[in-house]
Coordinates of C-alpha atoms in Angstrom, one line a residue:
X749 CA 115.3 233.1 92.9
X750 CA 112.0 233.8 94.1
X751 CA 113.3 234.4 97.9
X752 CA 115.6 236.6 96.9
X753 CA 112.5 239.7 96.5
X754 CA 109.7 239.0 99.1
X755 CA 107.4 241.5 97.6
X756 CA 110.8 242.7 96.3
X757 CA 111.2 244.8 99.2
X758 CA 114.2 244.8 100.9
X759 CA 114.6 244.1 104.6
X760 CA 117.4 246.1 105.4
X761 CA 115.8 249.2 104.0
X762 CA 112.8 251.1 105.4
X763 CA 109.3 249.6 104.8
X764 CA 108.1 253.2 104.6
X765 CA 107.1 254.2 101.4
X766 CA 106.9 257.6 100.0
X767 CA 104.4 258.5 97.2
X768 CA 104.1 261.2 94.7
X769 CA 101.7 262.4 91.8
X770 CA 103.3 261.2 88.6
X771 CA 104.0 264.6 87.6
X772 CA 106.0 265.5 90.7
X773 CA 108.5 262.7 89.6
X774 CA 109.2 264.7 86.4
X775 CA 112.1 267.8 85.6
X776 CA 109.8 269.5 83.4
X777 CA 105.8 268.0 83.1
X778 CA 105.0 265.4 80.2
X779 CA 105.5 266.5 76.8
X780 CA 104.3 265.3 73.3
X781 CA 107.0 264.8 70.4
X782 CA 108.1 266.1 67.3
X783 CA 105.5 265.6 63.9
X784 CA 106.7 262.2 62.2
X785 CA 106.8 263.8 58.8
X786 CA 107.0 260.2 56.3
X787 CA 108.8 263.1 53.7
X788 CA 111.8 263.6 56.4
X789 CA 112.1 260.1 57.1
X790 CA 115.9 258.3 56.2
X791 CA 118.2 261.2 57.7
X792 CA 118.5 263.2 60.4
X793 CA 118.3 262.7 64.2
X794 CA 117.2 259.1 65.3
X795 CA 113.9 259.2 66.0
X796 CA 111.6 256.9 68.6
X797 CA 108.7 255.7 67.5
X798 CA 105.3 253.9 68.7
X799 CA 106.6 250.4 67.0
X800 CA 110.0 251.0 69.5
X801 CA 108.4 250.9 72.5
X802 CA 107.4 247.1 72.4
X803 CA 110.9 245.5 71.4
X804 CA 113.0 244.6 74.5
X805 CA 112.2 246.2 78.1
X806 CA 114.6 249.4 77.4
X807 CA 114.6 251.3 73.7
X808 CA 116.9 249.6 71.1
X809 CA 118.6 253.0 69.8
X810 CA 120.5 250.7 67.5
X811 CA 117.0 250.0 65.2
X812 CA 115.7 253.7 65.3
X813 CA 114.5 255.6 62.2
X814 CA 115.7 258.9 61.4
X815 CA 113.9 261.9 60.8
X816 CA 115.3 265.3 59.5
X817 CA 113.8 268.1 61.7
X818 CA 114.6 271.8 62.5
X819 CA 117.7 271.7 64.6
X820 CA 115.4 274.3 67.0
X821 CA 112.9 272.1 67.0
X822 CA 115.1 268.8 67.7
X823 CA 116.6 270.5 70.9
X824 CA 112.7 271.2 72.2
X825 CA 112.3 267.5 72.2
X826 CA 115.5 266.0 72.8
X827 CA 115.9 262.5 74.5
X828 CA 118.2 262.3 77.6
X829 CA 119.4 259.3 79.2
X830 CA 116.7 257.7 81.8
X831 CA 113.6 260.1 79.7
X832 CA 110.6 257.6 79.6
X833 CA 107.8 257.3 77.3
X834 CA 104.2 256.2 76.6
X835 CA 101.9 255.5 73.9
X836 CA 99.3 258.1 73.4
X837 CA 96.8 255.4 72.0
X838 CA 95.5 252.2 71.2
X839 CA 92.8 250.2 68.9
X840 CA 92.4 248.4 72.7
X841 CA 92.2 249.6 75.6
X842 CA 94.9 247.9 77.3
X843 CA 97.4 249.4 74.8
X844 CA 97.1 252.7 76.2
X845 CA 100.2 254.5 78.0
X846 CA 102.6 251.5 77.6
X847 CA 105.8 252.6 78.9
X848 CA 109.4 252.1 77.4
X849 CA 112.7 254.0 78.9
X850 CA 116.0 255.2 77.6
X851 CA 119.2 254.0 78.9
X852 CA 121.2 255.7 76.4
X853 CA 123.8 258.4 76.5
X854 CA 123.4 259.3 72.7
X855 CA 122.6 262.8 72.1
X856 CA 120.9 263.1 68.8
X857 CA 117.7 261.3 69.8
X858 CA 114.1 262.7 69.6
X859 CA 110.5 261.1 69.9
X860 CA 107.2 260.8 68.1
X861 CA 104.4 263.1 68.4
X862 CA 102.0 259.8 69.1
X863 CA 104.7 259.9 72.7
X864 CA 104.3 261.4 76.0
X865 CA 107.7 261.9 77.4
X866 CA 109.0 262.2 81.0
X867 CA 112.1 263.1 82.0
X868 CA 112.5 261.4 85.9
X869 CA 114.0 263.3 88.7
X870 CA 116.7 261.5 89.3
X871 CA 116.9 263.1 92.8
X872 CA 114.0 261.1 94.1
X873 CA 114.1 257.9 91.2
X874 CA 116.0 255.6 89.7
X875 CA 114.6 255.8 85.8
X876 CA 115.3 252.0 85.2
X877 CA 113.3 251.4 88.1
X878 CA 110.7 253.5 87.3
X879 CA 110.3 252.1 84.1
X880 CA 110.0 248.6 85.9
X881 CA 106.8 250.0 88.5
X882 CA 104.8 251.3 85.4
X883 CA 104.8 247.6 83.8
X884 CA 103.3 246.8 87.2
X885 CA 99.4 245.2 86.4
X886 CA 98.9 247.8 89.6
X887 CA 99.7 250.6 87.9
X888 CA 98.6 249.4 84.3
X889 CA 94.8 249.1 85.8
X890 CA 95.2 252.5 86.7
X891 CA 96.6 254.2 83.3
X892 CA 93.6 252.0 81.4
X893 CA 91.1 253.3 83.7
X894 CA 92.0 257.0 82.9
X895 CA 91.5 256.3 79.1
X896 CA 88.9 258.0 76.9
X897 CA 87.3 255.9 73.9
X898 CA 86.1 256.7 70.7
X899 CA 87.1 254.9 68.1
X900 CA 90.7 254.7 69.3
X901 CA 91.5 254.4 73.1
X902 CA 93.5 257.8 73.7
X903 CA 95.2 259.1 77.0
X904 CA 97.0 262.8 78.0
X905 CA 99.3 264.4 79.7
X906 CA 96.4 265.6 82.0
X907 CA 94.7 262.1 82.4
X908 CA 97.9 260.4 83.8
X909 CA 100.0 263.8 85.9
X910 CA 98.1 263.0 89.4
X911 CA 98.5 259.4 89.2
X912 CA 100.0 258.3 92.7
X913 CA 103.4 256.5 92.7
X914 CA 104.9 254.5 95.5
X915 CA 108.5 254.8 96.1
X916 CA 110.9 253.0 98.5
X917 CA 114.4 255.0 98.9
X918 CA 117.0 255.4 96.3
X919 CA 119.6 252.7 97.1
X920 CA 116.5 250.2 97.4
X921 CA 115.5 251.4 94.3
X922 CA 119.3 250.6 93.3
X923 CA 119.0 247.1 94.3
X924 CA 115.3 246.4 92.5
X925 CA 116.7 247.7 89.6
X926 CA 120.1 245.9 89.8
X927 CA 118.2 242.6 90.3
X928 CA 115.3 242.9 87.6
X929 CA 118.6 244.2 85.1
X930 CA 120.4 241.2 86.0
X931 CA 117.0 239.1 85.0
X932 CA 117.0 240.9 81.6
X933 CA 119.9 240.3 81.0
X934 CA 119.7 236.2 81.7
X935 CA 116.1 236.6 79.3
X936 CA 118.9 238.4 76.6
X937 CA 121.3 235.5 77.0
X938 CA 119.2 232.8 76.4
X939 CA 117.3 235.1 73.6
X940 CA 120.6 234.9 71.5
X941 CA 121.5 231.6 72.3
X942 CA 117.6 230.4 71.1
X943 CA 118.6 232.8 67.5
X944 CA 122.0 230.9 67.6
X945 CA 120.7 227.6 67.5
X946 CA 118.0 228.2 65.2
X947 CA 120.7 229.4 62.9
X948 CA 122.6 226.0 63.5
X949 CA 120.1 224.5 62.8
X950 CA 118.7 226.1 59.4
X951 CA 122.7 225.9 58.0
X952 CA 122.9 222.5 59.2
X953 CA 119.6 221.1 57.4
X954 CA 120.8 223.2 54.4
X955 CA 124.3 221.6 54.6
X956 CA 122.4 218.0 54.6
X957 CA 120.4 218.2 52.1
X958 CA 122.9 219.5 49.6
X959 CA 125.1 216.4 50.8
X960 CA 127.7 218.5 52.3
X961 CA 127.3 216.5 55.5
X962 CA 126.9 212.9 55.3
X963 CA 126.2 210.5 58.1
X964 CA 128.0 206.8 58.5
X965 CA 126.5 203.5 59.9
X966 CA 127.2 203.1 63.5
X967 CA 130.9 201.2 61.7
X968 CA 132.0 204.4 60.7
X969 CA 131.2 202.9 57.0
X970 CA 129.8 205.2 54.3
X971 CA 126.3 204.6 53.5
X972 CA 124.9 204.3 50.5
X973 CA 124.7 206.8 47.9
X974 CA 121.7 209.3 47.4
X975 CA 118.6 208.6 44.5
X976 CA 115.7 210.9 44.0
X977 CA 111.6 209.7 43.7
X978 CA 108.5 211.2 43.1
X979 CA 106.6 211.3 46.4
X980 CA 103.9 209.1 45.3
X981 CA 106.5 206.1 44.4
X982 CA 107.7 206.4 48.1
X983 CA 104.1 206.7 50.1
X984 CA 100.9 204.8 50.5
X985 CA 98.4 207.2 50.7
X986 CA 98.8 211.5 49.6
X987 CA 95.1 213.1 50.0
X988 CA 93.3 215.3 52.5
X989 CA 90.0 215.6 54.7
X990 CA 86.4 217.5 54.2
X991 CA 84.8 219.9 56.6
X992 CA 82.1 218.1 58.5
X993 CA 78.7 218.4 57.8
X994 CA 77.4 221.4 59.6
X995 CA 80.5 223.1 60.0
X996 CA 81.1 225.1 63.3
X997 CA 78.0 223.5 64.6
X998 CA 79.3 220.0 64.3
X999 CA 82.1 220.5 66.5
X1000 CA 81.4 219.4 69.9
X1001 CA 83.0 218.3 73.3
X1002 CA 82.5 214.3 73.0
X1003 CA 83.8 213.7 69.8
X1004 CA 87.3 212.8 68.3
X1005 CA 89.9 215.5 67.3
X1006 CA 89.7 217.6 64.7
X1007 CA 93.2 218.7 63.2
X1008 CA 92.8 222.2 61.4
X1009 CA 95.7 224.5 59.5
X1010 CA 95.9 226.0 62.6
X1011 CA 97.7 222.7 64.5
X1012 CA 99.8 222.2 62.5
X1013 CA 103.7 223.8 62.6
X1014 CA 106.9 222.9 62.1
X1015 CA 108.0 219.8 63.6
X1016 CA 105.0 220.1 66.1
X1017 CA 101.3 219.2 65.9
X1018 CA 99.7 221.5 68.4
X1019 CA 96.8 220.3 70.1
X1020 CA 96.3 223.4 72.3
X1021 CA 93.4 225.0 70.1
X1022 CA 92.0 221.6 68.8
X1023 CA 87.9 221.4 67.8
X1024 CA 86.0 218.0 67.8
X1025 CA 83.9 217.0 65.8
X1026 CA 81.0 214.2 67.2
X1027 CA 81.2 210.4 66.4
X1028 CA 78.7 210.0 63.7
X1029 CA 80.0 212.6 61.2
X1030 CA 83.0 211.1 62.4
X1031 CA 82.4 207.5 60.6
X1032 CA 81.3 209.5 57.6
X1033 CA 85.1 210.9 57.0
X1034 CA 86.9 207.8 56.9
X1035 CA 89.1 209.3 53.8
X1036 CA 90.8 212.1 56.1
X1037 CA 91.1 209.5 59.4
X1038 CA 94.6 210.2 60.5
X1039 CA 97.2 207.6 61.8
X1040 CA 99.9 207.8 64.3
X1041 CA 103.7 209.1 62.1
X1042 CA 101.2 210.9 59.2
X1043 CA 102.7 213.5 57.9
X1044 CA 100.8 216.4 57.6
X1045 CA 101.3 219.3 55.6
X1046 CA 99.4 222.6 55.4
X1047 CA 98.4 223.0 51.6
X1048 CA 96.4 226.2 51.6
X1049 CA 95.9 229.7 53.0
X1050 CA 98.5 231.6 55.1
X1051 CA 100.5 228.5 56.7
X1052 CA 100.7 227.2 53.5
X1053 CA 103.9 224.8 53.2
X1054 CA 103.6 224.2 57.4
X1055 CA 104.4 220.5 58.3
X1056 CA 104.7 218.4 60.9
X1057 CA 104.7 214.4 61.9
X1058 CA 101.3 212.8 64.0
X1059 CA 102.7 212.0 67.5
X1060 CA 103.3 208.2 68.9
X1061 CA 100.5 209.1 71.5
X1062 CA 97.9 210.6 69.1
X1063 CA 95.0 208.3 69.4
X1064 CA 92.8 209.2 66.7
X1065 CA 91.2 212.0 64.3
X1066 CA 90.3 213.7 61.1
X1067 CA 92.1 216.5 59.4
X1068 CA 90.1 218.9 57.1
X1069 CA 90.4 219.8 53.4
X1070 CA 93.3 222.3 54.3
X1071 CA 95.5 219.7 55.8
X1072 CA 97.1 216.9 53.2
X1073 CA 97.8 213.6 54.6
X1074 CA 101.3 212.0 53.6
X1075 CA 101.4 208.3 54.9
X1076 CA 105.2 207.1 53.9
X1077 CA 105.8 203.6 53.0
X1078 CA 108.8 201.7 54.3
X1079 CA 111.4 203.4 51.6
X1080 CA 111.1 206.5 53.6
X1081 CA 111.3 207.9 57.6
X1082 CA 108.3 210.0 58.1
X1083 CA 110.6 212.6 60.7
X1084 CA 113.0 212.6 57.5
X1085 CA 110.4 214.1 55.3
X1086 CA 109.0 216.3 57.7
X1087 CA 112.5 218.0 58.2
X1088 CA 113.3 218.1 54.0
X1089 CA 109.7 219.6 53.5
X1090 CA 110.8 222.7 55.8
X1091 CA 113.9 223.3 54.6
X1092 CA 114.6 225.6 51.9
X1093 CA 114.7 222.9 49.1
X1094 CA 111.2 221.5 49.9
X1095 CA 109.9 225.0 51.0
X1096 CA 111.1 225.8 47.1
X1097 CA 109.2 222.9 46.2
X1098 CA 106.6 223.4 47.7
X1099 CA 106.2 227.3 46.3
X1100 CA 106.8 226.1 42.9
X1101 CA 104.1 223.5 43.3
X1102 CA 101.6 226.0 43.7
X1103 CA 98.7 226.8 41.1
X1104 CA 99.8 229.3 39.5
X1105 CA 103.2 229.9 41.4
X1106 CA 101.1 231.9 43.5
X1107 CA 99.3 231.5 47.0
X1108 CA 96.3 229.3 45.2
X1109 CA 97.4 226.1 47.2
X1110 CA 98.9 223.0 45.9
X1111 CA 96.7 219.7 44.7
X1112 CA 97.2 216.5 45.7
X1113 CA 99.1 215.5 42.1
X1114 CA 101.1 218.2 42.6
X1115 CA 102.3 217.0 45.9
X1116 CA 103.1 213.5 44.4
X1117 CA 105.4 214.6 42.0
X1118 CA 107.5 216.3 44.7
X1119 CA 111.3 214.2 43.9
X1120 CA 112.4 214.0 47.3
X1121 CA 116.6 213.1 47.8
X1122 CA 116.6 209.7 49.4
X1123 CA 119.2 208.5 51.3
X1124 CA 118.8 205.2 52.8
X1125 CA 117.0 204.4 55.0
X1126 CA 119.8 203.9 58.1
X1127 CA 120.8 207.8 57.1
X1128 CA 117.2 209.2 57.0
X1129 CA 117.2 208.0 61.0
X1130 CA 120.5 209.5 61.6
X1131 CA 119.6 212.6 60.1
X1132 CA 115.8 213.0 61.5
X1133 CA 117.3 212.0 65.0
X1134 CA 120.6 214.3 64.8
X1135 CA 117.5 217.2 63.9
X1136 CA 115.6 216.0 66.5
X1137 CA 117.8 216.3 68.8
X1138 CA 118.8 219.9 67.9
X1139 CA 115.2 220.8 68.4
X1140 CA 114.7 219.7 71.7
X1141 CA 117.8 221.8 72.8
X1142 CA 115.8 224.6 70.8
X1143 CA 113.1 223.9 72.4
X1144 CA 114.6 223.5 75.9
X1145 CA 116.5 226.9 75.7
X1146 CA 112.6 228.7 74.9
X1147 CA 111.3 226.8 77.6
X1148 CA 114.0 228.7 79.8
X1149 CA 113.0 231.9 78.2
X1150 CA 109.6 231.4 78.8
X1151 CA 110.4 231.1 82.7
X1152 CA 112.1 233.6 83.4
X1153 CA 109.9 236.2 81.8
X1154 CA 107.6 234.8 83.9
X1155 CA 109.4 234.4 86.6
X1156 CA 109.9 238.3 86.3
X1157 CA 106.2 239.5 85.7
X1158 CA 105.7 237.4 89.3
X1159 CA 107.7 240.1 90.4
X1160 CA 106.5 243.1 89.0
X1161 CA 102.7 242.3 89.8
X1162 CA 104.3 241.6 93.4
X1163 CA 105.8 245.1 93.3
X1164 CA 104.4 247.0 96.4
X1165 CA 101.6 245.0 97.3

């Protein structure tokens, strides 16, 4: 893909570029919205809003609010196809004047005061592409820098009008535009097919643990019917870890690794952001030592009810008094209980487990009176590998998504250079 848009200039076009202020690209100058009035909110005209300009890379009029405003004051600040906007401010100052455009024909659509709104000449630009330059880290650097702070990062009309644009001729324009479209929509594809299999999946692991599907020994015979047991009759060890002795300042770069609440998610231990802590506090912690195909499950704090299964490769570590290790005996497949404990059953479990059926965190006894459905053990294999499976074409499919968005910000911050 990437020789398709050298610079993503076109050869067969002009290399001459011709630049205007900001303001010279617009109909009528930048204008501020209508007053987002929380009384007026549920009818009226459809209203775009600061939390619409980061979904998707054109607005989704589908999701918009409404707000009921003066018809007088509606057709002041009404939206037209190919109008583009920016946020006024930020808590950061790289939030400042992030831009969003319109690609809809609707005509009851208006915008929110907290908005700067630009209507392109569509003489000189193509508003899709336009849209595309000011997500440029060229153009960003130069919005950010015009930024006054305070307590919030803000930005005008007045601080962004003489900003130079570059601009190749309109059927180049075309053809950008065309191309980073035809990239969108590829990111959009593979978007919906991620949410497709994630739904698969969730009404597949709910269909399996309410026996609905069953899974047969490589004969085709039916295997044996299901039992429940309490966790601790099925596992050889249910307990957690401690914080090391001199907390942050214990961690170091030569120890052994360190698995915190924040590793640990679904189906994946994630090593990414892991701490160490050194080899003598190390020996001292021999309780929360954790072994390869552990189970670990988040017992406390936000993630609560997270799990996942300790990697083949994982060489060794300690998890800390957040983290519950669940070391399964030979009655049960460690990937099988991963999956039950994040589906809706164990999740339900787990909730009701809590002290006080709040967000208190479970106890260790609590956890070993979990009654987990046990197939054998044949169908707990079938099933974790079936699951497995799915989640590497999930996980394959995000991949992808992950690529091509960057495969298209290595063309925007190529844009013009």
């Amino acid at each position: 893909m990437s020789g398709l848009l050298p610079k993503l200039r076109f050869k067969e076009f002009s290399k001459q570029l011709n630049t205007y202020d900001l303001i010279n690209l617009s109909e009528n100058g930048l204008s501020n919205g209508v007053f987002n009035d929380s009384k007026k909110v549920g009818s009226g005209y459809k209203l775009i809003n600061v939390k619409d300009m980061y979904v998707g890379e054109v607005i989704d009029i589908n999701n918009l609010t409404l707000l009921d405003i003066d018809p007088s004051e509606f057709e002041r600040n009404k939206v037209k196809y190919g109008d583009v906007f920016f946020t006024r401010s930020s808590i950061v100052p790289s939030g400042i004047a992030y831009s969003n455009v319109n690609l809809s024909y609707d005509d009851d659509i208006t915008f929110d005061g907290h908005l700067m709104k630009l209507s392109p000449r569509k003489d000189i630009v193509i508003p899709s592409f336009l849209a595309a330059t000011f997500k440029t880290w060229t153009l960003r650097k130069k919005f950010i820098s015009r930024g006054k702070q305070s307590t919030m990062t803000t930005i005008g009309q007045s601080d962004i009008a003489d900003i130079p644009i570059a601009l190749p001729e309109l059927q180049e324009q075309k053809k950008v535009a065309d191309f980073l479209t035809s990239v969108d929509t590829k990111i959009s594809q593979l978007t919906e097919k991620y949410r497709l299999l994630k739904d698969y999946k969730k009404g597949v692991i709910q269909q399996i643990f309410s026996q609905q599907i069953r899974f047969k020994d490589d004969d085709g015979d039916v295997l044996p019917e299901w039992s429940y047991k309490k966790l601790s009759k099925i596992t050889s060890k249910v307990g957690s870890g401690s914080t090391p002795r001199g907390g942050q300042e214990a961690y170091t770069s030569n120890g052994v690794i360190f698995i915190r609440s924040q590793n640990v998610y679904d189906n994946k231990l994630d090593l990414r952001k892991i701490v160490f802590i050194p080899q003598s506090t190390h020996t001292k912690m021999k309780g929360s030592k954790v072994q390869k195909h552990d189970v670990l499950l988040n017992i406390t704090g936000a993630s609560i009810g997270r799990s996942c299964v300790v990697p083949k490769k994982f060489e060794e570590g300690n998890v800390n008094q957040h983290v519950c290790i669940i070391r399964t005996n030979n009655e049960l497949d460690p990937h099988y209980l991963q999956f039950f404990l994040s589906s809706y059953l164990g999740q339900k479990i787990i909730f009701q487990s809590q002290a006080g059926g709040g967000r208190e965190g479970l106890n260790f006894e609590s956890i070993k009176l979990f009654k987990i459905p046990l197939p054998s053990v044949k169908e707990q294999q079938k099933i974790a590998q079936f699951l497995q499976s799915l989640d590497k074409k999930i996980d394959a499919v995000n991949e992808q998504i992950e690529q091509t968005k960057l495969f298209k910000k290595g063309l925007l911050q190529q844009m013009f250079v």
